[in-house]
Coordinates of C-alpha atoms in Angstrom, one line a residue:
M29 CA -5.2 -3.4 -1.7
G30 CA -6.9 -6.2 0.3
E31 CA -8.3 -6.5 3.9
R32 CA -5.0 -6.9 5.6
S33 CA -3.6 -3.7 3.9
A34 CA -6.8 -1.8 4.7
A35 CA -6.4 -2.9 8.4
R36 CA -2.9 -1.6 8.4
R37 CA -4.1 1.7 6.8
E38 CA -6.7 2.1 9.6
D39 CA -4.3 1.4 12.4
T40 CA -1.7 3.7 10.9
A41 CA -4.2 6.6 10.6
R42 CA -5.0 6.2 14.3
R43 CA -1.4 6.4 15.3
L44 CA -0.8 9.4 13.1
A45 CA -3.8 11.2 14.7
R46 CA -2.5 10.4 18.2
F47 CA 0.9 11.8 17.3
A48 CA -0.6 14.9 15.8
A49 CA -2.4 15.6 19.1
L50 CA 0.8 15.4 21.0
R51 CA 2.9 17.8 18.8
G52 CA 3.7 21.3 20.0
A53 CA 4.2 23.2 23.2
G54 CA 0.7 23.1 24.5
A55 CA 0.0 19.4 23.9
A56 CA -0.6 17.5 27.1
A57 CA 0.7 14.0 27.5
R58 CA -0.1 11.5 30.2
P59 CA 2.9 10.2 32.3
G60 CA 4.8 7.6 30.4
E61 CA 3.0 8.3 27.2
L62 CA 6.0 9.8 25.4
W63 CA 9.7 8.7 25.2
D64 CA 11.9 10.1 27.9
V65 CA 14.7 10.5 25.3
V66 CA 15.0 10.3 21.6
V67 CA 18.6 9.7 20.5
L68 CA 19.7 10.4 16.9
T69 CA 23.2 9.0 16.0
A70 CA 25.3 11.0 13.6
A71 CA 28.4 10.0 11.6
D72 CA 30.5 13.0 12.8
A73 CA 30.4 16.3 14.6
A74 CA 29.4 18.2 11.4
Q75 CA 26.4 15.9 10.8
A76 CA 25.5 16.2 14.4
G77 CA 25.4 20.0 14.1
A78 CA 23.1 19.7 11.1
F79 CA 20.8 17.5 13.1
R80 CA 20.6 19.8 16.1
E81 CA 19.8 22.8 13.8
Q82 CA 16.9 20.9 12.2
L83 CA 15.6 19.7 15.5
A84 CA 15.7 23.2 16.9
E85 CA 13.6 24.4 13.9
K86 CA 11.1 21.6 14.3
L87 CA 10.6 22.5 18.0
R88 CA 10.3 26.2 17.2
R89 CA 7.5 25.3 14.7
E90 CA 5.9 23.0 17.2
Q91 CA 6.2 20.0 14.9
L92 CA 7.6 17.7 17.6
P93 CA 6.4 16.9 21.2
R94 CA 8.2 19.3 23.5
A95 CA 8.0 17.1 26.5
V96 CA 10.6 14.7 25.0
R97 CA 14.3 15.2 25.4
Y98 CA 16.2 15.0 22.0
L99 CA 19.8 14.0 22.1
V100 CA 22.2 14.0 19.1
C101 CA 25.2 11.7 19.5
A102 CA 28.1 11.9 17.0
D103 CA 30.3 8.9 16.5
P104 CA 33.8 9.4 17.9
P105 CA 36.5 10.5 15.5
G106 CA 38.5 7.8 13.8
P107 CA 37.6 4.6 11.9
R108 CA 33.9 3.9 11.2
I109 CA 32.3 1.9 13.9
G110 CA 29.0 0.7 12.3
N111 CA 25.5 0.9 13.8
G112 CA 26.6 -1.5 16.5
G113 CA 29.4 0.8 17.6
S114 CA 27.0 3.7 17.3
T115 CA 24.6 1.9 19.7
L116 CA 27.4 1.4 22.2
H117 CA 28.6 5.0 21.9
A118 CA 25.0 6.3 22.3
L119 CA 24.7 4.4 25.6
R120 CA 27.8 6.2 26.8
C121 CA 26.4 9.6 25.7
L122 CA 23.2 8.9 27.6
E123 CA 25.1 8.2 30.8
E124 CA 27.3 11.2 30.3
Q125 CA 24.3 13.5 29.7
Y126 CA 21.9 12.2 32.3
G127 CA 24.0 10.3 34.9
D128 CA 22.1 7.6 36.9
Q129 CA 18.8 9.2 35.8
W130 CA 18.9 7.3 32.5
T131 CA 18.4 4.0 34.3
S132 CA 14.7 4.9 34.6
F133 CA 14.3 6.1 31.0
T134 CA 12.5 4.7 28.0
V135 CA 14.8 5.6 25.1
L136 CA 14.2 5.5 21.3
L137 CA 17.6 5.2 19.5
I138 CA 17.4 6.0 15.8
H139 CA 20.5 5.2 13.7
S140 CA 20.7 8.3 11.5
G141 CA 24.4 8.5 10.6
G142 CA 25.9 7.4 7.3
N143 CA 26.4 9.0 3.9
S144 CA 23.2 7.8 2.2
Q145 CA 25.1 7.0 -1.0
R146 CA 22.1 5.1 -2.4
L147 CA 19.8 8.1 -1.9
P148 CA 22.2 11.1 -2.0
S149 CA 19.4 13.7 -1.8
A150 CA 19.4 12.7 1.9
S151 CA 23.2 12.9 2.4
A152 CA 23.6 16.6 3.4
L153 CA 20.8 16.9 5.9
G154 CA 20.4 13.2 7.0
K155 CA 18.1 10.3 6.2
I156 CA 16.0 10.9 9.3
F157 CA 15.1 14.3 7.9
T158 CA 13.9 12.8 4.6
A159 CA 10.6 14.4 3.6
L160 CA 7.4 12.4 3.1
P161 CA 4.5 13.4 0.9
L162 CA 2.3 13.5 4.0
G163 CA 0.9 16.2 6.3
E164 CA 0.8 19.9 6.4
P165 CA 3.5 21.0 6.9
V166 CA 5.1 17.8 5.6
Y167 CA 6.2 15.1 7.9
Q168 CA 9.8 13.9 7.8
M169 CA 11.0 10.4 8.7
L170 CA 11.6 11.5 12.3
E171 CA 7.9 12.5 12.8
L172 CA 6.8 9.2 11.2
K173 CA 9.0 7.1 13.4
L174 CA 7.6 8.9 16.5
A175 CA 4.0 8.4 15.2
M176 CA 4.4 4.7 14.3
Y177 CA 5.9 3.9 17.8
I178 CA 3.4 6.1 19.6
D179 CA 2.0 3.1 21.6
F180 CA 5.3 1.7 22.7
P181 CA 6.7 3.9 25.6
R182 CA 3.7 3.4 28.0
R183 CA 4.1 -0.4 27.7
M184 CA 7.9 -0.5 28.0
K185 CA 10.1 -1.0 31.0
P186 CA 13.2 1.2 31.2
G187 CA 15.4 0.3 28.2
V188 CA 16.3 1.2 24.7
L189 CA 14.4 0.6 21.4
V190 CA 16.8 0.5 18.5
T191 CA 15.6 1.4 14.9
C192 CA 17.0 2.7 11.6
S193 CA 16.1 6.0 9.9
D194 CA 15.2 4.7 6.4
D195 CA 12.7 2.0 7.1
I196 CA 9.0 2.0 8.0
E197 CA 7.1 -0.7 9.8
L198 CA 3.3 -0.7 9.4
Y199 CA 1.2 -3.2 11.3
S200 CA -2.3 -4.0 12.5
T201 CA -3.3 -5.9 15.6
G202 CA -6.5 -7.0 17.2
V203 CA -8.4 -4.5 19.4
T204 CA -7.3 -6.3 22.6
E205 CA -3.7 -7.1 21.5
T206 CA -0.9 -4.9 22.8
I207 CA 2.8 -4.7 22.1
T208 CA 4.7 -4.8 25.4
F209 CA 8.4 -4.6 26.0
D210 CA 8.8 -5.8 29.6
K211 CA 11.0 -8.9 29.5
P212 CA 14.7 -9.1 30.4
G213 CA 17.2 -9.3 27.6
F214 CA 16.3 -8.5 24.0
T215 CA 12.8 -8.3 22.4
A216 CA 12.5 -8.0 18.6
L217 CA 9.5 -7.4 16.3
A218 CA 9.1 -10.1 13.6
H219 CA 7.4 -9.7 10.2
P220 CA 6.4 -12.5 7.8
S221 CA 8.4 -12.2 4.6
D222 CA 9.2 -14.2 1.6
L223 CA 12.5 -16.0 1.4
A224 CA 14.1 -13.5 -1.0
V225 CA 13.5 -10.7 1.7
G226 CA 15.1 -13.0 4.3
T227 CA 18.4 -13.1 2.4
T228 CA 18.9 -9.3 3.0
H229 CA 17.6 -9.2 6.6
G230 CA 17.9 -10.9 9.9
V231 CA 15.8 -14.1 10.2
F232 CA 14.4 -15.6 13.4
V233 CA 14.4 -19.4 13.9
L234 CA 11.4 -19.5 16.2
D235 CA 10.6 -22.0 18.9
P236 CA 7.4 -23.7 17.6
S237 CA 6.3 -24.7 21.1
S238 CA 6.0 -21.1 22.1
F239 CA 3.3 -20.2 19.6
S240 CA -0.4 -21.1 19.5
G241 CA -0.8 -19.9 15.9
K242 CA -3.7 -17.6 16.7
G243 CA -4.3 -13.9 16.4
G244 CA -2.4 -11.1 14.7
L245 CA 0.1 -10.8 17.5
E246 CA 2.0 -13.4 19.4
Y247 CA 4.8 -13.5 22.0
G248 CA 7.4 -16.3 21.7
S249 CA 11.0 -17.0 22.0
C250 CA 13.8 -17.3 19.4
Y251 CA 16.0 -20.4 19.2
R252 CA 18.5 -18.7 16.9
F253 CA 19.0 -15.6 14.8
L254 CA 20.4 -15.7 11.3
H255 CA 21.9 -12.6 9.7
K256 CA 21.3 -12.2 5.9
P257 CA 21.3 -16.0 5.4
D258 CA 21.0 -17.8 2.1
V259 CA 17.9 -19.9 1.3
E260 CA 19.6 -23.2 2.0
T261 CA 20.7 -22.0 5.5
M262 CA 17.2 -20.8 6.3
Q263 CA 15.8 -24.2 5.3
Q264 CA 18.4 -26.2 7.1
S265 CA 18.0 -24.1 10.3
G266 CA 14.2 -24.6 10.5
A267 CA 13.4 -20.9 9.8
V268 CA 11.1 -21.5 6.9
C269 CA 7.4 -21.9 7.4
V270 CA 5.2 -23.5 4.8
R271 CA 1.9 -21.8 4.0
G272 CA -1.1 -23.5 5.7
D273 CA 1.2 -25.9 7.5
C274 CA 3.0 -23.5 9.8
P275 CA 2.1 -23.4 13.5
Q276 CA 3.1 -19.8 13.7
L277 CA 0.6 -18.7 11.1
S278 CA -3.0 -18.1 12.0
S279 CA -4.1 -18.7 8.4
P280 CA -2.6 -19.6 5.0
G281 CA -2.9 -16.0 3.9
N282 CA -0.7 -14.7 6.7
C283 CA 2.6 -15.4 4.9
G284 CA 3.4 -11.9 4.0
D285 CA 1.1 -10.2 1.5
S286 CA 1.9 -12.3 -1.6
A287 CA -0.9 -14.8 -2.5
M288 CA 1.6 -16.7 -4.6
A289 CA 4.1 -17.3 -1.8
S290 CA 4.2 -20.9 -0.5
E291 CA 6.9 -20.4 2.1
C292 CA 7.9 -17.6 4.4
V293 CA 10.3 -16.6 7.2
Y294 CA 10.1 -14.1 10.0
T295 CA 12.4 -11.1 9.5
D296 CA 13.7 -8.4 11.8
S297 CA 13.1 -4.7 12.1
V298 CA 13.4 -2.9 15.5
F299 CA 14.6 -4.5 18.7
Y300 CA 14.4 -3.5 22.4
M301 CA 16.9 -4.2 25.2
D302 CA 16.1 -3.8 28.8
H303 CA 18.2 -1.4 30.9
S304 CA 20.4 -4.1 32.6
T305 CA 21.3 -5.5 29.2
A306 CA 22.1 -2.0 27.9
Q307 CA 24.2 -1.4 31.0
Q308 CA 26.1 -4.6 30.3
L309 CA 26.9 -3.5 26.8
L310 CA 28.0 -0.1 28.0
G311 CA 30.4 -1.7 30.5
F312 CA 31.8 -3.7 27.5
Y313 CA 32.3 -0.5 25.5
K314 CA 34.0 1.3 28.4
Q315 CA 36.4 -1.6 28.8
M316 CA 37.2 -1.6 25.1
G317 CA 38.1 2.1 25.1
T318 CA 38.0 2.3 21.3
L319 CA 36.5 -0.1 18.9
G320 CA 38.6 0.4 15.7
C321 CA 36.2 -1.7 13.6
E322 CA 32.6 -1.7 12.2
I323 CA 30.2 -3.8 14.1
D324 CA 26.5 -4.4 13.3
A325 CA 23.8 -4.0 15.9
Y326 CA 21.7 -6.7 14.3
G327 CA 24.3 -9.2 13.1
D328 CA 26.8 -8.9 16.0
F329 CA 24.3 -8.5 18.9
L330 CA 21.4 -10.7 18.0
Q331 CA 23.4 -13.6 16.5
A332 CA 24.8 -14.2 20.0
L333 CA 21.4 -14.7 21.5
G334 CA 19.1 -17.7 21.9
P335 CA 19.8 -21.3 23.0
G336 CA 20.8 -22.3 19.4
A337 CA 23.5 -19.6 19.0
T338 CA 27.0 -20.7 18.2
P339 CA 30.2 -18.7 17.8
D340 CA 30.6 -19.7 14.1
Y341 CA 29.3 -16.4 12.8
T342 CA 32.1 -14.5 14.5
K343 CA 34.5 -15.6 11.7
N344 CA 32.1 -15.2 8.8
T345 CA 32.9 -11.9 7.2
S346 CA 31.0 -12.5 3.9
N347 CA 28.4 -9.8 4.7
V348 CA 31.0 -7.2 5.8
S349 CA 31.6 -4.3 3.4
R350 CA 35.1 -3.6 4.8
E351 CA 36.8 -6.2 7.0
D352 CA 38.9 -4.7 9.9
S353 CA 41.6 -6.7 11.6
G354 CA 40.0 -6.6 15.0
L355 CA 36.5 -7.5 13.9
V356 CA 36.6 -11.2 14.7
A357 CA 38.1 -10.6 18.2
V358 CA 35.4 -8.0 19.0
R359 CA 32.6 -10.3 17.8
Q360 CA 34.0 -13.1 19.9
Q361 CA 34.0 -10.9 23.0
L362 CA 30.5 -9.8 22.3
Y363 CA 29.4 -13.4 21.9
S364 CA 30.9 -14.3 25.3
L365 CA 29.2 -11.3 26.9
L366 CA 25.8 -11.9 25.5
Q367 CA 25.7 -15.8 25.3
G368 CA 22.7 -17.1 27.2
T369 CA 20.8 -13.8 27.0
A370 CA 17.1 -14.3 25.9
L371 CA 15.8 -13.2 22.5
N372 CA 12.1 -12.7 22.9
V373 CA 10.1 -12.2 19.7
I374 CA 6.8 -10.4 19.1
V375 CA 5.3 -11.8 15.9
L376 CA 3.2 -9.3 14.0
N377 CA 1.3 -11.5 11.5
N378 CA -0.3 -8.5 9.8
S379 CA 2.7 -6.3 9.3
Q380 CA 4.8 -5.0 6.5
F381 CA 8.4 -3.7 6.5
Y382 CA 9.2 -1.0 3.9
H383 CA 12.7 0.3 3.1
I384 CA 13.1 3.7 1.3
G385 CA 16.9 3.9 1.4
T386 CA 17.5 3.8 -2.4
T387 CA 16.5 6.0 -5.3
Q388 CA 14.4 3.1 -6.8
E389 CA 12.6 2.4 -3.5
Y390 CA 12.0 6.1 -3.0
L391 CA 10.4 6.6 -6.4
F392 CA 8.4 3.4 -6.3
H393 CA 6.9 3.9 -2.8
F394 CA 6.2 7.7 -3.4
T395 CA 4.8 7.6 -6.9
A396 CA 3.5 4.2 -7.9
E397 CA 0.3 2.6 -6.6
S398 CA 2.3 1.0 -3.8
K399 CA 1.0 -0.5 -0.6
L400 CA 3.0 2.0 1.4
R401 CA 1.4 4.9 -0.4
F402 CA -2.0 3.4 0.3
E403 CA -1.4 2.5 3.9
L404 CA 0.2 5.8 4.9
G405 CA -2.1 7.9 2.9
L406 CA 0.7 9.5 0.9
Q407 CA -0.4 12.5 -1.2
P408 CA 0.5 13.3 -4.8
V409 CA 1.0 17.0 -3.8
A410 CA 2.0 17.7 -0.2
F411 CA 2.2 21.3 1.1
S412 CA 3.2 22.8 -2.2
I413 CA 2.2 25.5 -4.7
F414 CA 1.1 23.6 -7.8
P415 CA -0.5 24.8 -11.0
D416 CA -4.1 23.8 -11.5
S417 CA -3.4 22.8 -15.1
A418 CA -1.0 20.0 -14.1
K419 CA -1.9 16.4 -15.2
T420 CA -1.1 12.9 -13.9
L421 CA -1.5 13.9 -10.3
D422 CA -1.8 10.3 -9.2
Q423 CA 1.7 9.4 -10.4
L424 CA 3.6 12.4 -8.9
S425 CA 5.1 13.3 -5.6
I426 CA 5.5 17.0 -5.0
I427 CA 6.8 17.8 -1.5
Q428 CA 7.1 21.4 -0.1
S429 CA 7.9 22.9 -3.6
I430 CA 6.8 25.8 -5.7
L431 CA 5.9 24.9 -9.3
E432 CA 5.0 27.6 -11.8
P433 CA 2.3 27.3 -14.4
G434 CA 3.7 26.0 -17.7
C435 CA 6.2 23.5 -16.2
V436 CA 5.7 19.8 -17.0
I437 CA 6.5 17.0 -14.6
G438 CA 6.7 13.5 -16.0
P439 CA 4.8 10.6 -14.2
G440 CA 6.7 8.7 -11.5
S441 CA 8.9 11.7 -10.5
V442 CA 9.5 13.3 -7.1
I443 CA 10.1 17.0 -6.6
E444 CA 11.1 18.1 -3.1
Y445 CA 12.1 21.4 -1.5
S446 CA 12.5 23.0 -5.0
R447 CA 11.4 25.9 -7.2
I448 CA 10.5 24.9 -10.8
G449 CA 10.1 27.6 -13.4
P450 CA 7.5 27.8 -16.3
E451 CA 9.8 26.5 -19.0
V452 CA 11.0 23.4 -17.3
S453 CA 10.1 19.9 -18.3
V454 CA 11.1 17.0 -16.0
G455 CA 11.1 13.5 -17.6
K456 CA 9.6 10.3 -16.2
G457 CA 11.0 8.7 -13.0
S458 CA 13.2 11.6 -11.9
I459 CA 14.2 13.1 -8.6
V460 CA 14.8 16.9 -8.1
S461 CA 15.8 18.0 -4.6
G462 CA 16.7 21.4 -3.1
S463 CA 17.1 23.0 -6.5
Y464 CA 16.0 26.2 -8.2
I465 CA 15.4 25.9 -12.0
N466 CA 14.4 29.2 -13.5
F467 CA 15.6 28.7 -17.1
S468 CA 14.3 26.7 -20.1
V469 CA 15.4 23.1 -19.9
N470 CA 14.3 19.5 -20.5
L471 CA 15.5 17.1 -17.8
P472 CA 15.7 13.6 -19.2
S473 CA 13.8 10.7 -17.7
G474 CA 15.6 8.9 -14.9
C475 CA 17.5 12.0 -13.8
F476 CA 18.7 12.6 -10.3
L477 CA 19.3 16.3 -9.4
S478 CA 20.2 17.5 -5.9
S479 CA 21.8 20.9 -4.9
V480 CA 24.0 21.6 -1.9
S481 CA 25.1 24.9 -0.4
V482 CA 28.8 24.9 0.4
K483 CA 31.1 27.2 2.3
M484 CA 34.8 26.8 1.6
T485 CA 35.8 30.5 2.3
D486 CA 33.7 33.2 3.8
R487 CA 31.0 33.2 1.2
V488 CA 28.2 30.7 0.4
E489 CA 28.5 28.9 -3.0
Y490 CA 26.5 26.2 -4.6
V491 CA 27.1 22.8 -6.2
T492 CA 24.5 20.5 -7.8
M493 CA 25.1 16.8 -8.2
V494 CA 23.5 15.1 -11.2
F495 CA 23.3 11.4 -11.9
G496 CA 21.1 8.7 -13.4
V497 CA 18.7 7.3 -10.8
G498 CA 20.3 3.9 -11.4
D499 CA 23.9 5.1 -11.1
N500 CA 25.9 3.2 -8.4
L501 CA 27.5 5.7 -6.2
K502 CA 28.8 3.1 -3.8
K503 CA 30.8 1.3 -6.5
G504 CA 34.5 2.0 -6.5
V505 CA 37.7 0.7 -8.1
K506 CA 41.2 0.7 -6.8
L507 CA 43.1 1.3 -10.0
M508 CA 42.9 4.2 -12.4
S509 CA 43.0 1.8 -15.2
D510 CA 39.7 0.3 -14.0
I511 CA 37.6 3.5 -14.0
H512 CA 36.0 2.5 -17.3
F513 CA 33.9 0.2 -15.1
L514 CA 32.2 3.3 -13.6
Q515 CA 29.1 4.5 -15.4
F516 CA 27.6 8.0 -15.4
F517 CA 24.1 8.0 -16.9
G518 CA 24.9 4.8 -18.8
V519 CA 28.2 6.1 -20.2
S520 CA 31.7 5.1 -19.0
L521 CA 33.4 7.7 -16.9
P522 CA 36.5 8.1 -19.1
E523 CA 34.2 8.9 -22.1
C524 CA 32.5 11.5 -19.9
L525 CA 35.8 13.0 -18.8
D526 CA 36.9 13.4 -22.5
L527 CA 33.7 15.3 -23.2
W528 CA 34.3 17.6 -20.2
S529 CA 38.0 18.1 -21.0
L530 CA 39.1 16.5 -17.7
E531 CA 42.0 14.2 -17.2
A532 CA 41.8 10.9 -15.3
S533 CA 44.4 11.4 -12.6
D534 CA 44.8 11.0 -8.8
Q535 CA 43.8 14.7 -8.5
L536 CA 40.4 13.9 -10.0
F537 CA 39.3 11.9 -7.0
S538 CA 38.9 13.2 -3.4
S539 CA 39.3 9.9 -1.6
E540 CA 42.6 9.2 0.2
D541 CA 42.1 5.4 0.4
T542 CA 42.2 4.6 -3.3
H543 CA 38.4 4.4 -3.5
L544 CA 37.8 5.7 -7.0
G545 CA 34.1 6.1 -7.8
L546 CA 31.3 8.5 -8.7
W547 CA 31.1 9.5 -5.0
T548 CA 34.7 10.7 -4.9
A549 CA 35.0 12.1 -8.5
R550 CA 35.6 15.8 -8.6
I551 CA 33.3 16.6 -11.5
F552 CA 30.7 19.1 -10.2
P553 CA 31.3 22.8 -10.7
V554 CA 31.1 25.3 -7.9
C555 CA 28.9 28.4 -8.8
S556 CA 27.9 31.6 -7.1
T557 CA 24.1 31.1 -7.4
L558 CA 21.9 28.1 -6.9
S559 CA 20.2 28.3 -10.3
E560 CA 23.6 28.7 -12.0
S561 CA 24.9 25.5 -10.3
V562 CA 21.8 23.6 -11.6
R563 CA 22.4 25.0 -15.1
M564 CA 26.1 24.0 -15.2
S565 CA 25.4 20.4 -14.0
L566 CA 22.6 20.0 -16.5
N567 CA 24.9 21.2 -19.2
M568 CA 27.3 18.4 -18.1
L569 CA 24.6 15.9 -18.4
N570 CA 23.4 17.2 -21.7
S571 CA 27.0 16.9 -23.1
V572 CA 27.1 13.2 -22.1
Q573 CA 23.7 12.5 -23.6
H574 CA 24.4 14.2 -26.9
K575 CA 28.1 13.4 -27.0
S576 CA 28.9 17.1 -27.3
A577 CA 31.8 18.8 -25.6
F578 CA 31.2 20.9 -22.4
K579 CA 34.5 22.2 -20.9
L580 CA 34.7 21.8 -17.1
S581 CA 38.4 22.5 -16.8
G582 CA 37.9 26.2 -16.0
F583 CA 35.7 25.5 -13.0
Q584 CA 36.5 24.7 -9.4
L585 CA 35.2 21.2 -9.1
L586 CA 34.0 19.2 -6.1
S587 CA 33.1 15.5 -5.5
V588 CA 29.9 14.5 -3.6
E589 CA 32.2 13.5 -0.7
E590 CA 33.6 17.1 -0.6
M591 CA 30.1 18.7 -0.9
L592 CA 29.2 17.0 2.4
T593 CA 32.5 18.2 4.0
Y594 CA 31.9 21.8 3.0
K595 CA 28.0 21.8 3.2
D596 CA 26.4 24.9 4.7
V597 CA 23.4 23.6 6.6
E598 CA 22.2 27.1 7.6
D599 CA 21.9 28.2 3.9
M600 CA 20.1 25.0 2.8
L601 CA 17.6 25.4 5.6
K602 CA 17.2 29.1 4.8
F603 CA 16.2 28.1 1.2
R604 CA 13.6 25.6 2.6
K605 CA 12.3 28.2 5.0
Q606 CA 11.7 30.7 2.1
I607 CA 9.7 28.1 0.3
Y608 CA 7.8 27.2 3.5
G609 CA 6.9 30.8 4.1
E610 CA 5.6 31.3 0.6
I611 CA 3.5 28.1 0.7
S612 CA 2.1 29.0 4.1
G613 CA 0.9 32.3 2.8
S614 CA -0.5 30.7 -0.3
V615 CA -2.3 28.0 1.6
M616 CA -4.1 30.6 3.6
E617 CA -5.2 32.4 0.5
K618 CA -6.2 29.4 -1.6
L619 CA -7.2 26.8 1.0
P620 CA -10.3 25.6 -0.8
A621 CA -8.5 25.1 -4.2
L622 CA -5.6 23.3 -2.7
C623 CA -7.8 21.1 -0.6
Y624 CA -9.6 20.1 -3.8
L625 CA -6.3 19.3 -5.4
W626 CA -5.1 17.1 -2.6
I627 CA -8.4 15.2 -2.4
D628 CA -8.5 14.8 -6.2

């Protein structure tokens, strides 16, 4: 993987070991070594409840440092407010919860809300609780975030570090180099990336006079911040560095990890704001009362910063998924508020930004020979009962699951929180999450299968969503006549509906805002048992693949959107606990054999 990747792996292992030593009730931390508060944002009260339940379970099992306060903050009811609005609302929650005390706190704010439409196995319980093939018991994204930022709190003045729940930043610095957040205003981490990455991220236009071009870590200032710019804008703004000719790079090889790259830009990830800046934003939010539109914590805060900032971006809505009438006015007010505020940049020349928010990214990073897999030390089998006879271990990711002898898992597949019976065959590049398959079946390659417990009356029932890993759940059309543009496992939705004896009508979709898509299509049958719900959904898929009829008209049907509305978090966690208990007992009995498997 190369020297730079090996250095990141070594530094990452050190951080993981430090975090492991601080987990649990008895672990002792030095003053200032841990965050004063970790805040998780949630899309609504129901999601917030799911987060609190999972946090309580983690604390009970001593999987998190107990000395830290954990605060879950649900977005207010009404229109979506984006991660920028969630940031502002979280500041208000901090003040309401801790009063003036929070002025002295170091806060880690993790944006965890959202539907996770591109990785729907994380939708019901939250992206921040996505499991990783790492650790015993397994780490989730929350533990990884705490581990990767383990060095930050003790070198940070009171303020807030803002991050997202579906990305990972791995980096290596020199022995004497330290990341310090102690300057007024904003301070952001910057990573060398190729120009294609820059078009989907924030890009820093750095002030060349503030860099010496030496070492793995440098402090500098940002002249201007660009949000998801095109290549031409990056070049015209002076954001592009040429390999071997760039004062910011210590060597030609520092432009990302691609030896072929001739140019690079510095892209964003996490950012810090000191307490007085956070207080300023909180005052703005209180004055606004309600936002009524989605704002972006990166695009709408950081673009106002630096001496080169102009208000032009406030009217540019090309990167906005849904434009609200008040968006431009709110942006202009934020620009006026923040104009002149410093944007400090910490350049991490040996760093890599990884995103695992889509099914394709998830499969690649967890099963292929990816840099992330190497640098994090991800395991093919993590905290699972796995038959000794299984092959292609190096291309699998089995996470807290029980697989019986006789089952076959195709290479490039991920199985998490599931029970797989002896007569089950899973094709290549598939995802199975939270499911129980105890019958004879062949899952096709590229299959996405995820079960959700629901409670619409007094009793718990089960629904299993099934898609192709490449299906676009975010795509929607406004007219019923356009639903042929929607594809389910490569087949047009009207064709599928005919096979399932369903009629294309307004009643087929759960959305009230004419968003007709796979996310809102009522096509998944409600069943009384978990395994039966899996069987019915796989029968649906089988009928589409073989163009054979499978009548769904007799079932109560839910959309994915409705599954999340009716989800029963307690029952889903109960299923995970049962698997956890069996694996824990098995690990004690077969420790040498399992250790051999993991090392192999």
